[in-house]
mmCIF file of C-alpha atoms in Angstrom:
data_model
loop_
_atom_site.group_PDB
_atom_site.id
_atom_site.type_symbol
_atom_site.label_atom_id
_atom_site.label_comp_id
_atom_site.label_asym_id
_atom_site.label_seq_id
_atom_site.Cartn_x
_atom_site.Cartn_y
_atom_site.Cartn_z
ATOM 1 C CA MET A 26 51.255 229.346 108.918
ATOM 2 C CA SER A 27 49.356 232.558 109.225
ATOM 3 C CA CYS A 28 48.544 232.793 113.520
ATOM 4 C CA PRO A 29 51.461 232.332 115.997
ATOM 5 C CA LEU A 30 52.122 228.830 117.256
ATOM 6 C CA ALA A 31 52.278 228.647 120.969
ATOM 7 C CA ILE A 32 54.129 226.288 123.068
ATOM 8 C CA LYS A 33 52.696 225.529 126.509
ATOM 9 C CA LYS A 34 52.467 223.292 129.300
ATOM 10 C CA GLU A 35 50.170 220.136 128.662
ATOM 11 C CA SER A 36 46.679 220.691 130.642
ATOM 12 C CA ILE A 37 43.692 218.268 131.383
ATOM 13 C CA ILE A 38 41.696 220.343 128.953
ATOM 14 C CA TYR A 39 44.186 219.203 126.312
ATOM 15 C CA GLN A 40 44.422 215.662 126.793
ATOM 16 C CA ASP A 41 41.960 214.564 124.452
ATOM 17 C CA GLN A 42 43.651 216.472 121.490
ATOM 18 C CA VAL A 43 47.650 215.237 122.837
ATOM 19 C CA ASP A 44 45.937 211.444 122.950
ATOM 20 C CA ARG A 45 44.862 211.960 119.588
ATOM 21 C CA ILE A 46 47.859 213.587 118.016
ATOM 22 C CA ASN A 47 50.069 211.032 119.326
ATOM 23 C CA LYS A 48 47.697 208.486 117.608
ATOM 24 C CA LEU A 49 47.753 210.068 114.195
ATOM 25 C CA ALA A 50 51.601 210.996 114.292
ATOM 26 C CA PHE A 51 52.457 206.821 115.363
ATOM 27 C CA GLN A 52 49.580 205.716 113.327
ATOM 28 C CA GLY A 53 48.452 203.520 116.349
ATOM 29 C CA ALA A 54 47.176 203.592 120.001
ATOM 30 C CA ALA A 55 50.809 202.407 121.446
ATOM 31 C CA GLU A 56 52.269 205.813 121.868
ATOM 32 C CA MET A 57 49.003 207.627 123.050
ATOM 33 C CA LYS A 58 48.614 204.554 126.124
ATOM 34 C CA LEU A 59 52.095 205.196 127.028
ATOM 35 C CA VAL A 60 51.458 208.964 127.449
ATOM 36 C CA GLN A 61 48.512 207.812 129.340
ATOM 37 C CA ASP A 62 50.142 205.325 131.598
ATOM 38 C CA LEU A 63 53.212 207.840 132.001
ATOM 39 C CA ARG A 64 50.070 210.456 133.282
ATOM 40 C CA SER A 65 48.934 207.912 135.502
ATOM 41 C CA ASN A 66 51.903 206.435 137.146
ATOM 42 C CA GLY A 67 53.202 210.007 138.338
ATOM 43 C CA ASP A 68 56.383 209.404 135.873
ATOM 44 C CA LEU A 69 55.673 212.177 133.400
ATOM 45 C CA LEU A 70 57.941 215.534 134.173
ATOM 46 C CA VAL A 71 57.201 217.380 131.173
ATOM 47 C CA SER A 72 54.374 217.488 128.823
ATOM 48 C CA LEU A 73 54.226 220.316 126.113
ATOM 49 C CA ILE A 74 52.044 221.123 123.354
ATOM 50 C CA ALA A 75 52.371 223.204 120.419
ATOM 51 C CA VAL A 76 48.857 224.926 119.754
ATOM 52 C CA TYR A 77 48.032 226.601 116.495
ATOM 53 C CA GLY A 78 44.582 228.954 116.679
ATOM 54 C CA ASN A 79 42.533 226.539 119.140
ATOM 55 C CA ASP A 80 43.929 222.950 117.727
ATOM 56 C CA VAL A 81 46.920 221.086 119.468
ATOM 57 C CA VAL A 82 49.413 220.309 116.598
ATOM 58 C CA GLY A 83 52.152 218.588 118.396
ATOM 59 C CA HIS A 84 52.891 217.114 121.722
ATOM 60 C CA ILE A 85 56.620 216.380 123.333
ATOM 61 C CA ALA A 86 56.663 214.005 126.709
ATOM 62 C CA PHE A 87 59.591 213.638 129.156
ATOM 63 C CA SER A 88 59.473 211.184 131.885
ATOM 64 C CA ARG A 89 61.777 209.935 134.709
ATOM 65 C CA GLY A 90 64.466 207.692 134.016
ATOM 66 C CA TRP A 91 67.268 205.988 135.999
ATOM 67 C CA ILE A 92 70.773 205.302 134.480
ATOM 68 C CA GLU A 93 71.263 202.058 136.781
ATOM 69 C CA THR A 94 75.308 202.076 137.725
ATOM 70 C CA GLY A 95 75.331 198.835 139.866
ATOM 71 C CA GLN A 96 76.286 200.498 142.965
ATOM 72 C CA ASP A 97 73.550 203.434 142.351
ATOM 73 C CA ARG A 98 70.169 204.130 140.447
ATOM 74 C CA ILE A 99 70.696 208.141 139.464
ATOM 75 C CA PRO A 100 67.930 210.060 138.347
ATOM 76 C CA THR A 101 67.808 211.146 134.718
ATOM 77 C CA VAL A 102 65.208 211.913 132.140
ATOM 78 C CA GLY A 103 63.764 210.295 128.952
ATOM 79 C CA LEU A 104 62.362 212.205 125.869
ATOM 80 C CA GLY A 105 59.311 210.336 124.283
ATOM 81 C CA PRO A 106 57.257 210.328 122.532
ATOM 82 C CA MET A 107 57.390 213.508 120.397
ATOM 83 C CA ALA A 108 54.398 214.218 118.355
ATOM 84 C CA VAL A 109 53.371 216.330 115.417
ATOM 85 C CA HIS A 110 50.030 215.952 113.665
ATOM 86 C CA PRO A 111 50.524 214.689 109.777
ATOM 87 C CA THR A 112 49.520 217.824 108.242
ATOM 88 C CA HIS A 113 52.090 219.838 110.201
ATOM 89 C CA GLN A 114 54.740 217.819 110.079
ATOM 90 C CA GLY A 115 58.144 219.612 107.873
ATOM 91 C CA LYS A 116 57.063 223.067 109.753
ATOM 92 C CA GLY A 117 59.468 223.167 112.550
ATOM 93 C CA ILE A 118 56.725 222.641 115.495
ATOM 94 C CA GLY A 119 59.153 219.295 116.820
ATOM 95 C CA SER A 120 62.274 221.508 116.739
ATOM 96 C CA GLN A 121 60.468 224.256 118.686
ATOM 97 C CA LEU A 122 59.078 221.646 121.319
ATOM 98 C CA ILE A 123 62.384 220.019 121.676
ATOM 99 C CA GLN A 124 64.307 223.880 122.192
ATOM 100 C CA GLU A 125 61.265 224.832 125.061
ATOM 101 C CA SER A 126 61.605 221.692 126.692
ATOM 102 C CA LEU A 127 65.048 221.621 127.069
ATOM 103 C CA LEU A 128 65.143 224.555 128.746
ATOM 104 C CA THR A 129 62.209 223.690 130.987
ATOM 105 C CA LEU A 130 64.032 220.989 131.985
ATOM 106 C CA ARG A 131 67.355 222.942 132.774
ATOM 107 C CA ASP A 132 65.272 225.364 134.982
ATOM 108 C CA MET A 133 63.630 222.348 136.609
ATOM 109 C CA GLY A 134 67.262 221.286 137.426
ATOM 110 C CA GLU A 135 67.576 218.286 135.491
ATOM 111 C CA GLN A 136 71.278 217.203 134.480
ATOM 112 C CA HIS A 137 71.177 214.582 131.997
ATOM 113 C CA CYS A 138 68.492 213.572 129.368
ATOM 114 C CA PHE A 139 68.064 210.527 126.654
ATOM 115 C CA VAL A 140 66.572 209.672 123.609
ATOM 116 C CA LEU A 141 66.068 206.693 121.702
ATOM 117 C CA GLY A 142 65.721 208.475 118.072
ATOM 118 C CA HIS A 143 66.515 209.499 114.613
ATOM 119 C CA THR A 144 70.337 209.788 114.081
ATOM 120 C CA TRP A 145 69.683 212.871 111.486
ATOM 121 C CA PHE A 146 67.462 215.210 113.861
ATOM 122 C CA TYR A 147 68.229 214.849 117.532
ATOM 123 C CA PRO A 148 71.966 215.691 117.365
ATOM 124 C CA LYS A 149 70.896 219.110 116.335
ATOM 125 C CA PHE A 150 69.516 219.819 119.721
ATOM 126 C CA GLY A 151 72.983 218.483 121.183
ATOM 127 C CA PHE A 152 72.282 214.874 121.510
ATOM 128 C CA VAL A 153 75.140 212.678 121.057
ATOM 129 C CA PRO A 154 75.255 208.754 121.067
ATOM 130 C CA ALA A 155 75.207 207.476 125.014
ATOM 131 C CA SER A 156 78.188 205.942 124.461
ATOM 132 C CA THR A 157 79.926 208.736 124.574
ATOM 133 C CA PHE A 158 78.869 208.758 128.002
ATOM 134 C CA THR A 159 79.165 205.360 129.019
ATOM 135 C CA ILE A 160 75.790 204.574 129.108
ATOM 136 C CA ASP A 161 73.520 201.882 127.113
ATOM 137 C CA SER A 162 70.212 200.893 127.206
ATOM 138 C CA ILE A 163 68.358 197.765 127.009
ATOM 139 C CA TYR A 164 67.355 198.322 123.416
ATOM 140 C CA GLN A 165 70.724 197.799 121.679
ATOM 141 C CA ALA A 166 70.029 200.616 119.331
ATOM 142 C CA GLY A 167 73.766 201.901 119.067
ATOM 143 C CA GLU A 168 74.194 205.428 117.708
ATOM 144 C CA HIS A 169 70.264 205.934 117.698
ATOM 145 C CA PHE A 170 70.250 206.121 121.810
ATOM 146 C CA MET A 171 71.325 209.231 122.367
ATOM 147 C CA GLY A 172 72.441 211.392 125.233
ATOM 148 C CA GLN A 173 72.882 215.066 126.476
ATOM 149 C CA GLU A 174 74.343 217.063 129.667
ATOM 150 C CA LEU A 175 71.935 219.419 130.765
ATOM 151 C CA VAL A 176 74.266 220.457 132.904
ATOM 152 C CA PRO A 177 77.989 220.192 131.258
ATOM 153 C CA GLY A 178 79.913 217.716 133.602
ATOM 154 C CA SER A 179 77.239 215.909 135.046
ATOM 155 C CA LEU A 180 77.744 212.419 133.300
ATOM 156 C CA GLN A 181 81.782 212.492 134.017
ATOM 157 C CA GLY A 182 82.525 209.445 135.872
ATOM 158 C CA ILE A 183 79.122 207.818 135.257
ATOM 159 C CA ARG A 184 78.930 204.346 133.578
ATOM 160 C CA GLY A 185 75.550 202.394 133.393
ATOM 161 C CA ARG A 186 72.760 201.421 131.582
ATOM 162 C CA PHE A 187 69.455 203.515 130.928
ATOM 163 C CA ILE A 188 66.753 202.265 132.327
ATOM 164 C CA TYR A 189 62.673 204.063 131.229
ATOM 165 C CA SER A 190 59.966 204.548 133.329
ATOM 166 C CA ALA A 191 57.550 200.761 133.544
ATOM 167 C CA ALA A 192 55.256 202.284 131.603
ATOM 168 C CA PHE A 193 57.633 201.988 128.477
ATOM 169 C CA GLU A 194 57.649 197.980 129.048
ATOM 170 C CA GLY A 195 54.508 197.644 126.862
ATOM 171 C CA LEU A 196 55.616 198.936 123.884
#
C-alpha cells in the first residue's frame, strides 16, 4: 500500500461501501443485512472502517449484547461482523481494525466483549475461550466462542449465557 490506511468511524456517506465490503467478504448478503439491521435497531455501538485512498477496504462492527445469568441481564458487547475486501485480505487491515476498536470500547467504558470466530486469529488480541469465564452462547461453538475482559476482573463471579442483539436471529 502506497498511501496510508486510515481507521475512522463509519458515517452515512460510507454505508453503501460498508455494505458492499460485507457482501464481498462473506460472499452473500447475510452479514450486510445484519449490519443494516444493527444500524436501524440502535444496537450498533462501534462501527469502524479502514479507508485506503478514497475506498473503504475494511469494516468492523460491535453491537450490544447481554450476559443472562438467571437473575440479571448484564450489558456486554459482541464483535461482528468484521470484513476486509478480498483484494486487501492478508495485509493486516483486520488486525488494525480490531486493535483500534478495542481501544474505542475501553474509552467508552465497556467492560467486556465476545466473538464467535477463528481460534487462530482472535487470541492474538487477547480473546480466550469464553468458557474460561464460565460464559457460553446459544451456538454451542466450543473454543470458537471467545471473550475478553476490557476491564481486568470484570467477568469475575459472572456465570451465564451471552445473548446477541435480536438482529443476529436472522443468521
